Short mmCIF file of C-alpha atoms in Angstrom, two decimals:
data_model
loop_
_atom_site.label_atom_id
_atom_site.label_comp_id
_atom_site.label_asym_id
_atom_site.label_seq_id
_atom_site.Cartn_x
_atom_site.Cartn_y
_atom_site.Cartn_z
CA UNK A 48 10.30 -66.34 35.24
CA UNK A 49 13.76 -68.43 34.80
CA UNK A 50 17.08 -65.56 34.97
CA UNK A 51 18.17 -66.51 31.44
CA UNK A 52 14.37 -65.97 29.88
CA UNK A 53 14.31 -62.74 31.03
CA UNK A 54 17.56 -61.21 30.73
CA UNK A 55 17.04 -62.65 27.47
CA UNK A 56 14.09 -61.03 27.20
CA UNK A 57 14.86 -57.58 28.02
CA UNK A 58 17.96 -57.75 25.32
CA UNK A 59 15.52 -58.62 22.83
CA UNK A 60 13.69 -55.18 23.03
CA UNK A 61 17.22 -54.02 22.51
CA UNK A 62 17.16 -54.98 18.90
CA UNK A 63 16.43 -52.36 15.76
CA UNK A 64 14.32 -53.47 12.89
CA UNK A 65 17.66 -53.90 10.24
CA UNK A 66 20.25 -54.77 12.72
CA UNK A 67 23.69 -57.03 12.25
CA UNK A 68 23.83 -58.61 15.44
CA UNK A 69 26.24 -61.18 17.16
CA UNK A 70 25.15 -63.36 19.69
CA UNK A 71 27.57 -64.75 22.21
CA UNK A 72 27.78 -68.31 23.24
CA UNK A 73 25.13 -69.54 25.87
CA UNK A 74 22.76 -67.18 27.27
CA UNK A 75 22.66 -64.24 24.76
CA UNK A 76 21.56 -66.88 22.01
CA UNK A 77 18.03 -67.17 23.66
CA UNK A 78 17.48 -63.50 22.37
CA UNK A 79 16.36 -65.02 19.08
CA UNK A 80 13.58 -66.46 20.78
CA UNK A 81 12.18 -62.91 21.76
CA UNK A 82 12.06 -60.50 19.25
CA UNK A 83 9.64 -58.12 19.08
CA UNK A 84 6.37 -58.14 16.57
CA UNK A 85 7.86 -56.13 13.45
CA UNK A 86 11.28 -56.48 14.14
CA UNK A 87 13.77 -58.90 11.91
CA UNK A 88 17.70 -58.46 12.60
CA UNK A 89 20.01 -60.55 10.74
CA UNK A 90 22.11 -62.29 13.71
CA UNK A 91 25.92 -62.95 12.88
CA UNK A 92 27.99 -65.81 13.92
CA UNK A 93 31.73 -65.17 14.55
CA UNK A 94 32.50 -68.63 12.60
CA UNK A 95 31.15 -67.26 9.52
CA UNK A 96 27.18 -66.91 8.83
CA UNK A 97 24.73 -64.50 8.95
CA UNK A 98 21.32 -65.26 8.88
CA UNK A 99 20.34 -67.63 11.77
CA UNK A 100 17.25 -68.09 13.63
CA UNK A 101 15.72 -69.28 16.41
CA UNK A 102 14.97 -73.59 16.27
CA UNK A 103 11.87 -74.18 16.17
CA UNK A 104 12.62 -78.07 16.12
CA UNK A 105 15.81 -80.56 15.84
CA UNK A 106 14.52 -81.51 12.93
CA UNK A 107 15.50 -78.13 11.68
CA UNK A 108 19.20 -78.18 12.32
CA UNK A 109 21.53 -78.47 9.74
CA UNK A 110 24.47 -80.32 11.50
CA UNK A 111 27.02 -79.16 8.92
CA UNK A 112 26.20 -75.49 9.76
CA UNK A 113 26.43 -74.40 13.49
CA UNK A 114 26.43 -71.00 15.22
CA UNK A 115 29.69 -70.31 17.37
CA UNK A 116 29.61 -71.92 19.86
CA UNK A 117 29.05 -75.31 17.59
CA UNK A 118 25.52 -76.20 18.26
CA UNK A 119 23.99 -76.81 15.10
CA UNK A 120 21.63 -73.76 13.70
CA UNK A 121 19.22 -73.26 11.64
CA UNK A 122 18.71 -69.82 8.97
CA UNK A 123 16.27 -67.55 7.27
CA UNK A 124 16.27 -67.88 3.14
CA UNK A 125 18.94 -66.30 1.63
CA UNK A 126 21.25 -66.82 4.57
CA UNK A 127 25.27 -66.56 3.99
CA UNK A 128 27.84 -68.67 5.13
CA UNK A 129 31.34 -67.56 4.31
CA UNK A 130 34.77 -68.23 5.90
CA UNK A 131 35.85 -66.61 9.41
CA UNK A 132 38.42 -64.26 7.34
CA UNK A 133 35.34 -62.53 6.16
CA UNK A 134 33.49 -62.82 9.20
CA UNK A 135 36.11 -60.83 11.00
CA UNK A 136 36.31 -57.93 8.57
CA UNK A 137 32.64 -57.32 9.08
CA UNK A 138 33.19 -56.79 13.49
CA UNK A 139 36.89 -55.28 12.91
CA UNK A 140 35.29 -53.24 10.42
CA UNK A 141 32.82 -51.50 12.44
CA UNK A 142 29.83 -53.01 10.39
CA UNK A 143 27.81 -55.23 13.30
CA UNK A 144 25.40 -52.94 14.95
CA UNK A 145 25.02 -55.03 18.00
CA UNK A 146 26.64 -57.90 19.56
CA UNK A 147 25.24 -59.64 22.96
CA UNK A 148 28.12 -61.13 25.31
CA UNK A 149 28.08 -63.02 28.80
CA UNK A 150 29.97 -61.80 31.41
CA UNK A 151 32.23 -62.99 34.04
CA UNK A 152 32.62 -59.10 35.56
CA UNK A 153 31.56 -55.66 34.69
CA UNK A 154 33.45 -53.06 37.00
CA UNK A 155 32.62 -49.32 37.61
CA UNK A 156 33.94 -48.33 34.28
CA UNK A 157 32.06 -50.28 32.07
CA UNK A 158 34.87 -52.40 31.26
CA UNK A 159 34.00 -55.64 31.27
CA UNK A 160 36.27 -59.57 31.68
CA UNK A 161 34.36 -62.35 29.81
CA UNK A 162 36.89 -64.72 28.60
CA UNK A 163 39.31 -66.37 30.85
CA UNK A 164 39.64 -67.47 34.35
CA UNK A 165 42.98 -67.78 35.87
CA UNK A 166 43.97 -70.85 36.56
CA UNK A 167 41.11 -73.14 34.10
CA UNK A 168 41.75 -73.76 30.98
CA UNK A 169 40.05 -72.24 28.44
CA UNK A 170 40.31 -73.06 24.22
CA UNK A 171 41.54 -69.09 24.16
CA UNK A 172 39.29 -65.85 23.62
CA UNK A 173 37.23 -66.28 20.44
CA UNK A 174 36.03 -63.52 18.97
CA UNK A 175 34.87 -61.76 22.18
CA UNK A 176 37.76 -58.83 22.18
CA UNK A 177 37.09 -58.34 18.21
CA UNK A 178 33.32 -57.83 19.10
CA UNK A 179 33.50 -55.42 22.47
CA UNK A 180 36.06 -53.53 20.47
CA UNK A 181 34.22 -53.70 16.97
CA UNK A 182 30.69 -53.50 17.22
CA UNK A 183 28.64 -49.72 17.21
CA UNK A 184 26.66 -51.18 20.56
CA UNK A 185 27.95 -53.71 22.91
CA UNK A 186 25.30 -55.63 25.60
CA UNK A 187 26.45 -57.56 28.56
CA UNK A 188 23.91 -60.34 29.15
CA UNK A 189 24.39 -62.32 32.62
CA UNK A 190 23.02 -63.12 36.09
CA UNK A 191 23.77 -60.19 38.76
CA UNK A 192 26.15 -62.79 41.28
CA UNK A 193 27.76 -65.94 40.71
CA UNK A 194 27.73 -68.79 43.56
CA UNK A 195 26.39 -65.37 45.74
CA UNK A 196 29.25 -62.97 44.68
CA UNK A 197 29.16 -60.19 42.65
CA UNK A 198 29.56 -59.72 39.16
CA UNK A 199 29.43 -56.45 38.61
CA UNK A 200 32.42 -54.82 40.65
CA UNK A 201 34.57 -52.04 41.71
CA UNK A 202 37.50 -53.35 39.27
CA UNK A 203 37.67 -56.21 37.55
CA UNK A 204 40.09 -58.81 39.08
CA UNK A 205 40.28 -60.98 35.85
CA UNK A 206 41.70 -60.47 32.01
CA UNK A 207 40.27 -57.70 30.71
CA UNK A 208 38.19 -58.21 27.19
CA UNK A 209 38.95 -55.07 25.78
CA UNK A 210 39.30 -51.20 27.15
CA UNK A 211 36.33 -50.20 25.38
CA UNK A 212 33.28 -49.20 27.70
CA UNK A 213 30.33 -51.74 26.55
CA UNK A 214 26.77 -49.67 26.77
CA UNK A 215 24.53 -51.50 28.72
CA UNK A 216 24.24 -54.35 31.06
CA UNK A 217 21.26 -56.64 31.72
CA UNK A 218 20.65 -59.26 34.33
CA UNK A 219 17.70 -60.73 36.10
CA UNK A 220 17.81 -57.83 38.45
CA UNK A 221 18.51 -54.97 36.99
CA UNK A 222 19.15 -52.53 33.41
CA UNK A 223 22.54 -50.61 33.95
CA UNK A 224 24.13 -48.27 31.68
CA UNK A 225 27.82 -47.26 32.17
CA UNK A 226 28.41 -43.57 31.77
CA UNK A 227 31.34 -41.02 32.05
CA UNK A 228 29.64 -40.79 35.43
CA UNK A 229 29.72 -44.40 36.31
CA UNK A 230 27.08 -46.85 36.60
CA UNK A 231 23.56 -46.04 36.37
CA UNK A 232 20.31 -48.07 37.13
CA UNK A 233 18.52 -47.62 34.88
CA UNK A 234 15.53 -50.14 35.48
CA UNK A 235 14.74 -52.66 38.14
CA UNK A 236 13.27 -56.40 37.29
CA UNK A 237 9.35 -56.61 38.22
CA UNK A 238 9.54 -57.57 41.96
CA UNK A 239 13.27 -56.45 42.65
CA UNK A 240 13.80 -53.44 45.21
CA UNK A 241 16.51 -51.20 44.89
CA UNK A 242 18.13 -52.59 48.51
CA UNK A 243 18.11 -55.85 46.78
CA UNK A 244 20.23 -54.92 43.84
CA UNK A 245 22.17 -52.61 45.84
CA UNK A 246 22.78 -55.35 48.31
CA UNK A 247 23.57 -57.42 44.76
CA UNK A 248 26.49 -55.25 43.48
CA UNK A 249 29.62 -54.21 44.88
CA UNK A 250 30.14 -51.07 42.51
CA UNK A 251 28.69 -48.12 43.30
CA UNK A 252 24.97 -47.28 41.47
CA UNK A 253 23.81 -43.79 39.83
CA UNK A 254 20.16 -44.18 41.07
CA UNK A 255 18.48 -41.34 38.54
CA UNK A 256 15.15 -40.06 39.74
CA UNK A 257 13.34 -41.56 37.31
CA UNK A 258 14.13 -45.28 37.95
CA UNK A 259 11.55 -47.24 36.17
CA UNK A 260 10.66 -51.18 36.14
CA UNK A 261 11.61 -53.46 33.29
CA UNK A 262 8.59 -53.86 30.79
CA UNK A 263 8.97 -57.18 29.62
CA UNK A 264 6.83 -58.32 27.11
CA UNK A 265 4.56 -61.42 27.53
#
């Protein structure tokens, strides 16, 4: 299975039936595709709309509506659009339940850097340090190394997103939850030792005694 469909995957079983969600740009968007049976979240857009789904077809786009990121998406009836004013009061405000980011680095306290490199440019933040400081549970979605390096570190080396701990962190690897404790595995992928993700990550791992394997569903 590809990295992205099964990180995205795993986040999916994540979701609550009921849940205000917001969906990062890139890989965290594929976690409309996997919902569970029974389960309908209403997934928020920074750029103001709540209400979008998964795209079945192009045909279904509406070009003069897109999610964040400004691919053009497509929404459940009674769907709202409103301006980003409004949009903002509902993450400041503590009312999204959930919001899925990528990461460039998680370090040992949770903390995680997801908006800037030093050195590129970048159009500026987004709504990323809103959402890690806003929303009741924050997921990192991403791939355990970049270009062989590690992404989840002792101390993150880049900009910061926010001070706030996020909650949990899923990659293709591994299900890691940041604690007063530090960092602990919480579930390996199907076929992944616990060498390999050691051997993956340059923080230090909690390894509880009952590690389990990711149930993914088909």
């Amino acid at each position: 299975m590809e990295a992205k469909t099964l990180i995205a995957k795993r986040v999916a079983q994540e979701m609550v039936d009921g849940d205000l969600v917001n969906l990062g740009i890139g890989l965290p968007t594929l976690v409309t595709n996997y919902l569970p049976d029974g389960v309908r979240v209403f997934f928020q857009s920074e750029n103001g709309l709540i209400g979008m789904q998964a795209l079945p077809e192009k045909a279904a786009a509406f070009e003069d509506l897109t999610d964040a990121g400004g691919t053009p998406a497509s929404f459940i009836p009674g769907a709202a659009a409103f301006d980003s004013v409004a949009s903002f009061g509902f993450i400041r405000g503590g009312h999204l339940d959930v919001t899925v980011l990528g990461g460039l680095q998680v370090d040992e306290g949770g903390q995680l850097a997801n908006w800037m490199v030093p050195g590129k440019m970048v159009p500026g933040m987004g709504g990323a340090m809103d959402l890690v400081t806003g929303a009741k549970k924050v997921i990192v979605a991403m791939t355990h190394t970049a270009k062989g390096s590690p992404k989840i570190i002792k101390k993150c080396n880049l900009p910061l997103t926010s001070v706030r701990r996020v909650d949990l962190i899923v990659t293709e690897m591994a299900v890691i939850e940041p604690s007063d404790a530090g960092l602990v595995l919480k579930e390996l992928a199907p076929g992944v030792s616990l060498d390999e993700v050691k051997a993956a990550t340059e923080a230090e791992l909690l390894v509880p005694d009952d590690l389990k394997e990711m149930a993914l569903a088909a």
